[in-house]
mmCIF file of C-alpha atoms and ligand atoms in Angstrom:
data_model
loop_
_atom_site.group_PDB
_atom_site.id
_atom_site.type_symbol
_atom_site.label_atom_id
_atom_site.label_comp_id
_atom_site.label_asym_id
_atom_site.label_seq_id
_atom_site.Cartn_x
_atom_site.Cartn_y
_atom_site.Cartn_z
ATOM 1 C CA UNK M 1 24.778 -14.212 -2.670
ATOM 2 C CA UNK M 2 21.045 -14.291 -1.547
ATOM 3 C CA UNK M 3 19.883 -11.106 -0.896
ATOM 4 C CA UNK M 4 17.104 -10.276 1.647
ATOM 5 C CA UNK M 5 15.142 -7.418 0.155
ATOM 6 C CA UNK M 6 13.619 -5.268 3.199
ATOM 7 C CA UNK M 7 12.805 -2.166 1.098
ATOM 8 C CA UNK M 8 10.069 -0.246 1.562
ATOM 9 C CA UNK M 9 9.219 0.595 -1.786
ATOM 10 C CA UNK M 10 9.120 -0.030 -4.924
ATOM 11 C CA UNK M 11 9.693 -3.630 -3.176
ATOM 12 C CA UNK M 12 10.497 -7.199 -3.693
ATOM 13 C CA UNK M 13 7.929 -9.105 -5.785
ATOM 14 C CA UNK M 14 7.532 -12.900 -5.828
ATOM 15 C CA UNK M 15 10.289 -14.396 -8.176
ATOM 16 C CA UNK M 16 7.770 -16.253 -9.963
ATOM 17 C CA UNK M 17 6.113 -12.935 -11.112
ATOM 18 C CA UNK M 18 9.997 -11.517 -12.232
ATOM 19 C CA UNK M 19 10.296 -14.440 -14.303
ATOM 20 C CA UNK M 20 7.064 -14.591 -16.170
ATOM 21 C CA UNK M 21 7.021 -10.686 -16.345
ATOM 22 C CA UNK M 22 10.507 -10.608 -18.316
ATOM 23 C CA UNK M 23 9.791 -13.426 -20.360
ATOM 24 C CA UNK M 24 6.319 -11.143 -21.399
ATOM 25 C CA UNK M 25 8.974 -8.272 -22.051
ATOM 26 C CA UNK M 26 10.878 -10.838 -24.859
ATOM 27 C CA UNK M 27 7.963 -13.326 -25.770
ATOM 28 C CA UNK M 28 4.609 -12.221 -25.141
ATOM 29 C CA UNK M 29 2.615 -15.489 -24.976
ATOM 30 C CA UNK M 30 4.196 -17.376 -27.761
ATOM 31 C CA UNK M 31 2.955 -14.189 -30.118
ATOM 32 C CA UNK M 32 6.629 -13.488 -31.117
ATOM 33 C CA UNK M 33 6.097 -9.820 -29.946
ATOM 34 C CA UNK M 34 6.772 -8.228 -26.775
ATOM 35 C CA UNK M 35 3.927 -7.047 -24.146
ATOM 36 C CA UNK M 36 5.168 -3.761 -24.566
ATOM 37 C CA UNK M 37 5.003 -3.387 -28.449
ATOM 38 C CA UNK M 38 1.886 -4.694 -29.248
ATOM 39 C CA UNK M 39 -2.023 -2.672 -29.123
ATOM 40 C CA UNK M 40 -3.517 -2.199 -25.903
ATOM 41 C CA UNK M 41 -6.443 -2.631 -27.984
ATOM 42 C CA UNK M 42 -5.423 -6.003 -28.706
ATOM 43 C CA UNK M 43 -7.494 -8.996 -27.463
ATOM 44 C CA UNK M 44 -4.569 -10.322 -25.592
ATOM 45 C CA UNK M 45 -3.899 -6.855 -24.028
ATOM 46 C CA UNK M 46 -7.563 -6.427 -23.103
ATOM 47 C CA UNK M 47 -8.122 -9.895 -21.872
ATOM 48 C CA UNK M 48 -5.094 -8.672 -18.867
ATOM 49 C CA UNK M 49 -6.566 -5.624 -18.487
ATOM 50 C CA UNK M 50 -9.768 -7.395 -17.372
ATOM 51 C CA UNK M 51 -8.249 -10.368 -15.691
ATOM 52 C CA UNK M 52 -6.014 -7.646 -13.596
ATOM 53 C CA UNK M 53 -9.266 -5.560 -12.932
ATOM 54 C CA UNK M 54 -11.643 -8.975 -11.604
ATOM 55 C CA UNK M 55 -8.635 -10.583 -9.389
ATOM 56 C CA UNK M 56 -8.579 -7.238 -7.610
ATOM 57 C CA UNK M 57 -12.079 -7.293 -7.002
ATOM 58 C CA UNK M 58 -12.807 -11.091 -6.526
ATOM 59 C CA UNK M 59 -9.505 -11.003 -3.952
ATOM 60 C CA UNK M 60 -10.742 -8.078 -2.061
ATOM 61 C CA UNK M 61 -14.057 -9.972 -1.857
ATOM 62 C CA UNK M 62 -16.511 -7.099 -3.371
ATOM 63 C CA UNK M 63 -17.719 -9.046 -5.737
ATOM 64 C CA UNK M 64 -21.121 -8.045 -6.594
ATOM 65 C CA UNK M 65 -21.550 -5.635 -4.219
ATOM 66 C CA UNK M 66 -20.998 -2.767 -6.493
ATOM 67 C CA UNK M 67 -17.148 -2.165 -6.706
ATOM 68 C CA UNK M 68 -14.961 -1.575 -9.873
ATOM 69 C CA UNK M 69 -11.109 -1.464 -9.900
ATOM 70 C CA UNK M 70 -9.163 0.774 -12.193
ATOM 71 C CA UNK M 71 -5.840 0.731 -13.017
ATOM 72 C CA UNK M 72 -4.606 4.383 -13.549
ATOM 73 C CA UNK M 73 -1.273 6.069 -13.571
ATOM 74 C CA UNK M 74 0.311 8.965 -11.564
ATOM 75 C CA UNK M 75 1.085 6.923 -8.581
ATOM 76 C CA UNK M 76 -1.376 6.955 -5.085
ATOM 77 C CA UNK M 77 0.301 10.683 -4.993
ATOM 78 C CA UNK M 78 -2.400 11.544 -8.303
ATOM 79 C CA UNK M 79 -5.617 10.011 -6.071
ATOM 80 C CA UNK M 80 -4.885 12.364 -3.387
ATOM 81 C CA UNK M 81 -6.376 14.844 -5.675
ATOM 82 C CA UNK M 82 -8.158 12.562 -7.862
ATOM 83 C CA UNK M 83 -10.412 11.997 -4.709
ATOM 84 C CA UNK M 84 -10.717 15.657 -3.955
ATOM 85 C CA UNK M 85 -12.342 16.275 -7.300
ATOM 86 C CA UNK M 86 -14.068 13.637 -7.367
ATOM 87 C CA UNK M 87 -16.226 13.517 -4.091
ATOM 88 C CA UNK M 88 -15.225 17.025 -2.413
ATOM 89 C CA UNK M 89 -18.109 19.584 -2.550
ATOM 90 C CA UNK M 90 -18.004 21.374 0.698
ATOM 91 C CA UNK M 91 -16.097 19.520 2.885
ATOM 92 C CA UNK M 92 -14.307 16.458 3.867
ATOM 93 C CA UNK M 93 -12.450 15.012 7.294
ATOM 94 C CA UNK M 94 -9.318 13.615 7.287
ATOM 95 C CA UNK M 95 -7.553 11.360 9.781
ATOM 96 C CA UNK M 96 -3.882 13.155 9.819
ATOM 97 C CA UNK M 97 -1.632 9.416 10.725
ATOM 98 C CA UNK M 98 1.846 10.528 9.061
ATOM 99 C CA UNK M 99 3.822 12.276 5.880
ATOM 100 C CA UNK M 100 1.123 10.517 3.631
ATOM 101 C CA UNK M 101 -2.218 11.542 5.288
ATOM 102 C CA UNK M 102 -0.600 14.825 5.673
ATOM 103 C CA UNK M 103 0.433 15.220 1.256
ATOM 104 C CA UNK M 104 -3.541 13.725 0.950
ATOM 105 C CA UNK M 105 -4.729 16.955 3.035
ATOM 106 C CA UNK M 106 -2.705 19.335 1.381
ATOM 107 C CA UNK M 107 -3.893 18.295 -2.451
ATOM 108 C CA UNK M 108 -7.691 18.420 -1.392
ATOM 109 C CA UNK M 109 -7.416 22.127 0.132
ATOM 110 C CA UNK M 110 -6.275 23.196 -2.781
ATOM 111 C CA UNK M 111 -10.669 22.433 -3.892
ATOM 112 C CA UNK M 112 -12.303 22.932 -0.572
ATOM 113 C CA UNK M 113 -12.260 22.659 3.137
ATOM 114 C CA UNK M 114 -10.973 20.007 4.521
ATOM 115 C CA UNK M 115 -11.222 18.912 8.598
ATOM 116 C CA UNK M 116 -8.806 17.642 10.646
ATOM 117 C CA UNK M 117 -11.032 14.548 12.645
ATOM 118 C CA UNK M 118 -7.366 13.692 14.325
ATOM 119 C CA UNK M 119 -3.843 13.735 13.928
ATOM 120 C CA UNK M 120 -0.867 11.947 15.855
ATOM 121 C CA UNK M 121 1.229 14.865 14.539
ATOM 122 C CA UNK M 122 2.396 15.693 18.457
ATOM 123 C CA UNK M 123 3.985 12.277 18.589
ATOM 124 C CA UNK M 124 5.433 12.482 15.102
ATOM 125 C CA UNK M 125 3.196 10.073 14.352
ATOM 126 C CA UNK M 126 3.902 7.361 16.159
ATOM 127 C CA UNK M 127 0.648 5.937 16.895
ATOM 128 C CA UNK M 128 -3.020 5.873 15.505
ATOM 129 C CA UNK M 129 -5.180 8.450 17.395
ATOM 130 C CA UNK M 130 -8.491 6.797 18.244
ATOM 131 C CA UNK M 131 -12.312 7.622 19.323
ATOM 132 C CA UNK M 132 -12.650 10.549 17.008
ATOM 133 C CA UNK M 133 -15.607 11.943 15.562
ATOM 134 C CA UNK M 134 -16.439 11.602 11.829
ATOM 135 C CA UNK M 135 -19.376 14.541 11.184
ATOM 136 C CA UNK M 136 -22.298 13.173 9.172
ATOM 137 C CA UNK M 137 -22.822 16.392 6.985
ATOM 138 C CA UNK M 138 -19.365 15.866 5.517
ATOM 139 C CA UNK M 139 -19.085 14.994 1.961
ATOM 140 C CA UNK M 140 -16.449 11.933 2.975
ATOM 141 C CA UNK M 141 -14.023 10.827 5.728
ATOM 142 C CA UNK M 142 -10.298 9.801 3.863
ATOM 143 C CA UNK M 143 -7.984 8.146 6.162
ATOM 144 C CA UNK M 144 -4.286 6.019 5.412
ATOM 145 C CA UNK M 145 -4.252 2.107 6.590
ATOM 146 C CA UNK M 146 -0.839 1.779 7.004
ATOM 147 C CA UNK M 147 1.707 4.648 7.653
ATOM 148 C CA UNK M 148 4.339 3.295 5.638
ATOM 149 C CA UNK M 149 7.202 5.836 7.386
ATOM 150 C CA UNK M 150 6.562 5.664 10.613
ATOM 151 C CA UNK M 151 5.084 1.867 11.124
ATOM 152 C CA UNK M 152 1.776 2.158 12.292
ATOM 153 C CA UNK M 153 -1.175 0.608 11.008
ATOM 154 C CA UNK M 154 -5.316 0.927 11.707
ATOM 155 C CA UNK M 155 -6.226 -2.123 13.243
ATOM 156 C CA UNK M 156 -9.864 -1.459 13.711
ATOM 157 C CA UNK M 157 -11.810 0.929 11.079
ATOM 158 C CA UNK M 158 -14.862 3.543 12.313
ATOM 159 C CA UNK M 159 -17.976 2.891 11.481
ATOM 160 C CA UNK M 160 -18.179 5.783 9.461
ATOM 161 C CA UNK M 161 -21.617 7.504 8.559
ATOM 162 C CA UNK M 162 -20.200 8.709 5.464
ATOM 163 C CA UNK M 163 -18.329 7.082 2.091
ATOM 164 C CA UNK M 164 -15.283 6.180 3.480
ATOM 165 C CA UNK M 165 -11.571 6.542 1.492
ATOM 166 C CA UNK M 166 -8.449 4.766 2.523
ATOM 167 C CA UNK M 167 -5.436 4.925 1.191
ATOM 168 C CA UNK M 168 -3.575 1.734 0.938
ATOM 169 C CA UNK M 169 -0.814 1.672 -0.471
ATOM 170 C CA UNK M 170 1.071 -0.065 1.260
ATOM 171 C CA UNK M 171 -1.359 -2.886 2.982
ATOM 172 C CA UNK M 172 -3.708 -3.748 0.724
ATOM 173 C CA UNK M 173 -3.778 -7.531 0.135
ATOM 174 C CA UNK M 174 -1.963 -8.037 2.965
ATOM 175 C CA UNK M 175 -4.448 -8.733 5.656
ATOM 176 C CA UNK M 176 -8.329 -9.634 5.962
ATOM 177 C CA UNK M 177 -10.573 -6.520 6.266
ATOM 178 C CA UNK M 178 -14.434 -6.200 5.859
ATOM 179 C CA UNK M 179 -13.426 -3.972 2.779
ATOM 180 C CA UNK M 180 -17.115 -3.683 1.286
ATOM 181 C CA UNK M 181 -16.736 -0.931 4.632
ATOM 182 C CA UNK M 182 -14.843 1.561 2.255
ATOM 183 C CA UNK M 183 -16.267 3.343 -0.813
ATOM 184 C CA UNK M 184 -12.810 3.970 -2.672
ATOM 185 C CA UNK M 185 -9.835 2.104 -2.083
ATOM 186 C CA UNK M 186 -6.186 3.160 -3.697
ATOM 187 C CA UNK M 187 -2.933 1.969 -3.793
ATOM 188 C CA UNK M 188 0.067 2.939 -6.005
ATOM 189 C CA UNK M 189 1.337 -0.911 -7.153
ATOM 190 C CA UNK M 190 4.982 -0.819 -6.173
ATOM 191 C CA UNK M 191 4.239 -2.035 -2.348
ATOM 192 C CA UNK M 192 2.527 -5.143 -2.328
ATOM 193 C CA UNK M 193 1.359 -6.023 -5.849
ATOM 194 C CA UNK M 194 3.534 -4.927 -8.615
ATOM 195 C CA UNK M 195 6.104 -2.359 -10.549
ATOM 196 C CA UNK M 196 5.705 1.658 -10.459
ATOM 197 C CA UNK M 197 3.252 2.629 -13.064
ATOM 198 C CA UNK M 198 -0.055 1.715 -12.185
ATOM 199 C CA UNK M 199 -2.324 2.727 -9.245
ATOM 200 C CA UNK M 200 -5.158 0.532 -8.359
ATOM 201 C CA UNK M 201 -7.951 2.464 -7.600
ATOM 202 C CA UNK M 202 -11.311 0.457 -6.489
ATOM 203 C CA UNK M 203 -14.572 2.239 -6.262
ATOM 204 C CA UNK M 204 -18.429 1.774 -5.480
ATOM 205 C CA UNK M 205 -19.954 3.140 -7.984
ATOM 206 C CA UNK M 206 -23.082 5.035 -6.424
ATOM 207 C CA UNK M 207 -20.459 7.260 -4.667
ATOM 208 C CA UNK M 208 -19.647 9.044 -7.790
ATOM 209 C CA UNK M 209 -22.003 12.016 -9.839
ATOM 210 C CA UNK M 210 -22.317 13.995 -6.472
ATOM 211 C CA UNK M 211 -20.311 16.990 -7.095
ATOM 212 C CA UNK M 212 -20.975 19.975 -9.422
ATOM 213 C CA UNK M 213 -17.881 20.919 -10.615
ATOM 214 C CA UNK M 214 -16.900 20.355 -14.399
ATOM 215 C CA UNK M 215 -13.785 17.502 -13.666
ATOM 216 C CA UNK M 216 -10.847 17.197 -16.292
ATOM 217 C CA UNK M 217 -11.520 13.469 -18.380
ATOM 218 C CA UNK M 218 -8.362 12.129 -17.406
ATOM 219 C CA UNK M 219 -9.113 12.909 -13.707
ATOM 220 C CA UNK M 220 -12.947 11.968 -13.854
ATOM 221 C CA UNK M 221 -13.330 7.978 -12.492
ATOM 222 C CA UNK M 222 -16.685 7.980 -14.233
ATOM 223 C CA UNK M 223 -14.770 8.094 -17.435
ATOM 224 C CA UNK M 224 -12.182 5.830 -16.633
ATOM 225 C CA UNK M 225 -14.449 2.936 -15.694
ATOM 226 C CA UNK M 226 -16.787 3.512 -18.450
ATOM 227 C CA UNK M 227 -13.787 3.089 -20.623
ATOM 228 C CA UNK M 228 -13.205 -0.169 -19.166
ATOM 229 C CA UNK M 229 -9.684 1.475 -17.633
ATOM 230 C CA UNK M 230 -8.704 2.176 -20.691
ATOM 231 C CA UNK M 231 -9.610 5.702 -21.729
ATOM 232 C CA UNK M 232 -6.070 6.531 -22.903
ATOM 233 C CA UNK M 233 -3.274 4.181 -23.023
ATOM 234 C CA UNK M 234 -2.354 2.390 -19.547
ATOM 235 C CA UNK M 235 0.706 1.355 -18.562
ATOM 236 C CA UNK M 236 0.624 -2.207 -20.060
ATOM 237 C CA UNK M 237 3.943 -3.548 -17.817
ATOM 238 C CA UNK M 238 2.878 -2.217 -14.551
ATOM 239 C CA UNK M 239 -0.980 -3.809 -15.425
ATOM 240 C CA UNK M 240 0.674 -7.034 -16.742
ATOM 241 C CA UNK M 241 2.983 -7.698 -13.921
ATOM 242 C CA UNK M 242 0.292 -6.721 -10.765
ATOM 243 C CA UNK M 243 -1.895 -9.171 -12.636
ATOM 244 C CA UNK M 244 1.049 -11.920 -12.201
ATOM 245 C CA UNK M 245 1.087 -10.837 -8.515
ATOM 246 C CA UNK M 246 -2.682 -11.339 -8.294
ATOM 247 C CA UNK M 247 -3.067 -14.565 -9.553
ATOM 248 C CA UNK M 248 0.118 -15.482 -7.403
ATOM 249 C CA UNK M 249 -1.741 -14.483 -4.668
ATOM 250 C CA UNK M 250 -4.830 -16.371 -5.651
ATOM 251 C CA UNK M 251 -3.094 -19.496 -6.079
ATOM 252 C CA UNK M 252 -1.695 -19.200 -2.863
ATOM 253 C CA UNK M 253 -4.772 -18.849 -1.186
ATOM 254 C CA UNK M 254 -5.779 -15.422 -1.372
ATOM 255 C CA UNK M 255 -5.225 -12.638 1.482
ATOM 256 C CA UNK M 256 -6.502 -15.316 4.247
ATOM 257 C CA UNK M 257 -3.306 -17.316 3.658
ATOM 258 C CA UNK M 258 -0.978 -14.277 2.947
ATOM 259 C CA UNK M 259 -2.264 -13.018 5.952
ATOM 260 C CA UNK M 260 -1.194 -15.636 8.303
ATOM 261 C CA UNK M 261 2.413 -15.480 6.756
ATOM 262 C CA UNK M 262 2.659 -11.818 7.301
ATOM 263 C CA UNK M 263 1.855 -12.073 10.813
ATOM 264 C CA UNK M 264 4.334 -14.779 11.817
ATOM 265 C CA UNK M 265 7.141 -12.613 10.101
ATOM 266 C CA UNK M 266 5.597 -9.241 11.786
ATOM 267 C CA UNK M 267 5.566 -11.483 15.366
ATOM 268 C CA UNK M 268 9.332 -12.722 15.079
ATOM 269 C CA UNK M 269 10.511 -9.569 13.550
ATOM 270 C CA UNK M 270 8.721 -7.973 17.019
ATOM 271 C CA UNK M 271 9.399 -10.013 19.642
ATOM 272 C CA UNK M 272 13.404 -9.432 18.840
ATOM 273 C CA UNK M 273 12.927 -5.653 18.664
ATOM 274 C CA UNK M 274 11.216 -6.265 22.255
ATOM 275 C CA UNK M 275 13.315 -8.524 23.833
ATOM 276 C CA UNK M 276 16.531 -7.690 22.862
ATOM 277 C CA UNK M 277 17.894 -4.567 25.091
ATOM 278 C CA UNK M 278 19.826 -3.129 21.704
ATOM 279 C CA UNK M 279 16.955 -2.527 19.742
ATOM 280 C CA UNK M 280 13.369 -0.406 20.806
ATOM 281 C CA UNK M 281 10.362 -0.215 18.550
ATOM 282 C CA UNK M 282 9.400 3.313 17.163
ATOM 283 C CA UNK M 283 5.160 2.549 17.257
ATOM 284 C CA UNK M 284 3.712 2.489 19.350
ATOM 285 C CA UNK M 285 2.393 -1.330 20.227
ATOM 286 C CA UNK M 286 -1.363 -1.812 19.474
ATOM 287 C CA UNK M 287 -0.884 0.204 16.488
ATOM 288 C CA UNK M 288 2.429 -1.572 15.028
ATOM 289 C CA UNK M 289 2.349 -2.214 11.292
ATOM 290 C CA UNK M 290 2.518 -5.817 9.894
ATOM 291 C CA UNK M 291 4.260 -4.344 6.832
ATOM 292 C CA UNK M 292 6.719 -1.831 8.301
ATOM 293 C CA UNK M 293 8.428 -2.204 11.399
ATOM 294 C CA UNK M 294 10.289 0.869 12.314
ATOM 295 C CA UNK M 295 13.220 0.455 14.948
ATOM 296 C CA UNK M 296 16.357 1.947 16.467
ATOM 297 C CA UNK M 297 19.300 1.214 18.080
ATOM 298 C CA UNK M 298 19.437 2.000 21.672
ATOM 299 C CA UNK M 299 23.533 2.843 21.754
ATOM 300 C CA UNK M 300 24.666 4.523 18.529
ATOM 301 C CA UNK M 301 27.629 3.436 18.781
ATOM 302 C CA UNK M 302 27.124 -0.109 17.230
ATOM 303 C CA UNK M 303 25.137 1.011 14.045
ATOM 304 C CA UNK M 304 28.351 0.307 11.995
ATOM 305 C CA UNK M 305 28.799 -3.148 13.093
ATOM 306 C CA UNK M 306 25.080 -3.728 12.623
ATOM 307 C CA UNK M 307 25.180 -2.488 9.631
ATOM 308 C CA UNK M 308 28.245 -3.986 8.304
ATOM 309 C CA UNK M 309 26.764 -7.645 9.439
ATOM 310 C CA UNK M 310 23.839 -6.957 7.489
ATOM 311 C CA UNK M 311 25.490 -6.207 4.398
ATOM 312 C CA UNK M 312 27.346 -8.871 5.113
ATOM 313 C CA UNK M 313 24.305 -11.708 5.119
ATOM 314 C CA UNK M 314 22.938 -10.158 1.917
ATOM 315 C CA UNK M 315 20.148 -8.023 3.752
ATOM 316 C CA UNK M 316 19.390 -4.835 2.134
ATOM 317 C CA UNK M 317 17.034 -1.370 2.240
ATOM 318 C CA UNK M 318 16.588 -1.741 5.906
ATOM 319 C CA UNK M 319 17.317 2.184 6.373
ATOM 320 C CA UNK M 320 14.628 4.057 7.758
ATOM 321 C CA UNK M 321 12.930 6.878 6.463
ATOM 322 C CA UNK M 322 14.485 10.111 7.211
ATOM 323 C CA UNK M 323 11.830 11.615 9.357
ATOM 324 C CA UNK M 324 12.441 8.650 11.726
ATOM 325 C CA UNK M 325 15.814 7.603 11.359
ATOM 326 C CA UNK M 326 17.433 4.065 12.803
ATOM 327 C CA UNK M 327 15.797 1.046 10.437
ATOM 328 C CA UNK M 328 12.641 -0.119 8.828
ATOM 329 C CA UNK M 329 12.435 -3.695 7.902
ATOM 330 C CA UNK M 330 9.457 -3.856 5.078
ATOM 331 C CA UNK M 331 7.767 -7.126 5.042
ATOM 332 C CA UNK M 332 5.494 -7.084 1.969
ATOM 333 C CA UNK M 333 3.388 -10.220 0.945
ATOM 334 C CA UNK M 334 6.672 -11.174 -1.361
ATOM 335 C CA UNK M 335 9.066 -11.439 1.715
ATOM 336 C CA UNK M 336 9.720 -14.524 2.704
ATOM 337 C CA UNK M 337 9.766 -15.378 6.903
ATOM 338 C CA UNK M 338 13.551 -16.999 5.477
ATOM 339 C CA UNK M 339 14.692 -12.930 5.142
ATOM 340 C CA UNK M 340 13.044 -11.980 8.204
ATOM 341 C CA UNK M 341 14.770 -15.154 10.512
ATOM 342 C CA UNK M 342 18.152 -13.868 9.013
ATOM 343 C CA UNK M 343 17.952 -10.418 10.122
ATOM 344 C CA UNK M 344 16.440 -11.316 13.687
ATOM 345 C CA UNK M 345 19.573 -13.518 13.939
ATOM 346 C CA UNK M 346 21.997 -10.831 13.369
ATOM 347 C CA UNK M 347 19.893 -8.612 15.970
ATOM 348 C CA UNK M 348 20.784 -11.166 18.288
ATOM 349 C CA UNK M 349 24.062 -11.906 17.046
ATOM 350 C CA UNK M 350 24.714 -8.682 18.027
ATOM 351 C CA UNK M 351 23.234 -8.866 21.464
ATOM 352 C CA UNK M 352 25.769 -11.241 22.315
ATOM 353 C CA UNK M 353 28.588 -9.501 20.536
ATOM 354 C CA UNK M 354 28.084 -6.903 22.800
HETATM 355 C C1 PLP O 27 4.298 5.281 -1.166
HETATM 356 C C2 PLP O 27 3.007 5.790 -0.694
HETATM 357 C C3 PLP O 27 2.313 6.796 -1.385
HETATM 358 C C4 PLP O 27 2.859 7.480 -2.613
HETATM 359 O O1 PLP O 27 2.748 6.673 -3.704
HETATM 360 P P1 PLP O 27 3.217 7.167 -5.163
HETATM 361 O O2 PLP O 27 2.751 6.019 -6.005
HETATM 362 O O3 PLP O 27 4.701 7.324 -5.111
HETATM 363 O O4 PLP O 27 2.520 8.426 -5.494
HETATM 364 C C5 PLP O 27 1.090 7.192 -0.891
HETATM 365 N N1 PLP O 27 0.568 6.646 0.218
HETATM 366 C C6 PLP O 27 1.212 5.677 0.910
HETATM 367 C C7 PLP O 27 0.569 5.108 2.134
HETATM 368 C C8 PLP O 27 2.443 5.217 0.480
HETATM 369 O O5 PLP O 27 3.092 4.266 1.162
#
């Protein structure tokens, strides 16, 4: 049976990109070795490694203005302290949106002080505090784009007087942003671009060689993107695969087409949760996520038959997050608006069940 893959993460990829990254795995471009046995010195491993690193760039649109992406390992979890050494000498603010803003604070205290500009803590995070101040003697302003557990998203980025850091793990190349805006950009790959493994990290480079503390190699970017991304071994199927994913996404059009798709899933997918009486959005509504949209069930008592006619049509990882409960439906770039019109029709399926 089909199955409709709503999870959050690591999530569905295009099919395309399964096919052509297991084929790699057995035949590695007619070489008669596998992508995972051969040098990642090799020509044919470097020429990825660069491809990979230039789609990034040339999707995001920062080409020549600066920017170089790295692929590193140690998930997005590794950049929230990667950042920290990086760019924190006295202080830093920090927009506090959810579980992941929250682990991002805790790593940087561990080197300095860190501010709290906001935090929708109160509401257990279920919306995106706005008109806060970002202090121009800080060292940099880090915020999350899209609160993967809870469902919100920032629509509309300050205009921040300092280098600004986003994490975005779990948006990035999904809509159009202005993203020549930020000075470092990360995202662990297993959201909206490829397998665990790899984290993309893009970066201006005049916003690095400001602090005076002696940084470890392995977490210094300087030495990873004078290295070409390559300063020890990377992890050549995660690299491989988000390069499929890239050039998928190029051929498609690039994040101005994906975007348009994402938003007619993220409108059907919302108008059910508002017009039928069973179901009531978690976000709150101007800050709702395209990517994640968190719901409940407004009478408990029908959550097994919901969630035995999901099963039943083949949808799956629709659970929600523990610190939210009821559902999450994840609809990544890969999704297709075919998954999303199934599950809408069992909300309202159920609607008239009851
Ligand atoms: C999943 C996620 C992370 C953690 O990523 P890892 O690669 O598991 O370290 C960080 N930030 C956001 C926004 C996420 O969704």
């Amino acid at each position: 049976m089909k199955k409709h893959n709503f999870s959050a993460g690591p999530c569905i990829l295009p099919q395309e990109v399964i096919i052509k990254a297991s084929e790699a795995v057995m035949d590695f471009n007619n070489s008669g070795l596998s992508l995972i046995e051969i040098s990642h010195r090799s020509k044919e491993f470097v020429d990825v490694m660069e491809q990979a690193r230039s789609l990034a760039i040339e999707l995001l649109g920062l080409e020549g203005k600066g920017y170089k992406a790295l692929f590193l390992q140690g998930g997005a979890s590794t950049q929230f302290l990667m950042v920290a050494l990086n760019l924190l000498e006295k202080r830093a603010g920090y927009l506090n949106t959810g579980t992941w803003s929250d682990k991002a604070i805790k790593e940087a205290k561990i080197y300095d002080d860190i501010y709290e500009v906001a935090s929708s803590k109160s509401g257990n995070y279920n919306y995106i505090p706005k008109g806060f101040d970002i202090p121009e003697e800080y060292d940099y302003f880090h915020c999350t784009s899209n609160n993967t557990i809870f469902g919100t998203q920032i629509k509309e980025f300050p205009d921040c007087p300092i280098p600004m850091v986003c994490d975005m793990s779990s948006d990035i190349f999904s809509r159009q942003l202005d993203f020549s805006k930020f000075d470092i950009i990360y995202a662990g790959a297993q959201k909206n671009m490829g397998p665990a493994g790899t984290t993309l990290v893009v970066i201006k480079e005049d916003v690095l060689g400001k602090v005076s503390r002696h940084i470890p190699s392995m977490m210094d970017y300087k030495i990873h993107m004078n290295k070409g991304s390559m300063f020890n071994t990377p992890p050549v199927f995660a690299v491989y695969t988000s390069m499929l994913t890239l050039q998928w996404l190029k051929n498609l059009g690039g994040i101005e087409a994906i975007e348009k798709e994402n938003e007619k899933k993220a409108r059907l997918m919302y108008s059910e949760i508002d017009l039928n009486p069973l179901f009531k959005g978690y976000s709150s509504k101007v800050d709702r996520s395209m990517m994640n949209a968190t719901f409940t069930l407004t009478n408990d008592d029908l959550k097994e038959t919901f969630e035995t006619m999901c099963h039943s049509a083949g949808i799956n990882g629709i659970n929600g997050h523990r610190s939210v409960g009821g559902y999450r439906a994840s609809m990544y770039n890969a999704l297709p608006l075919e998954s999303v019109q199934v599950l809408v029709e069992i909300m309202s399926e159920l609607e008239n069940k009851a």
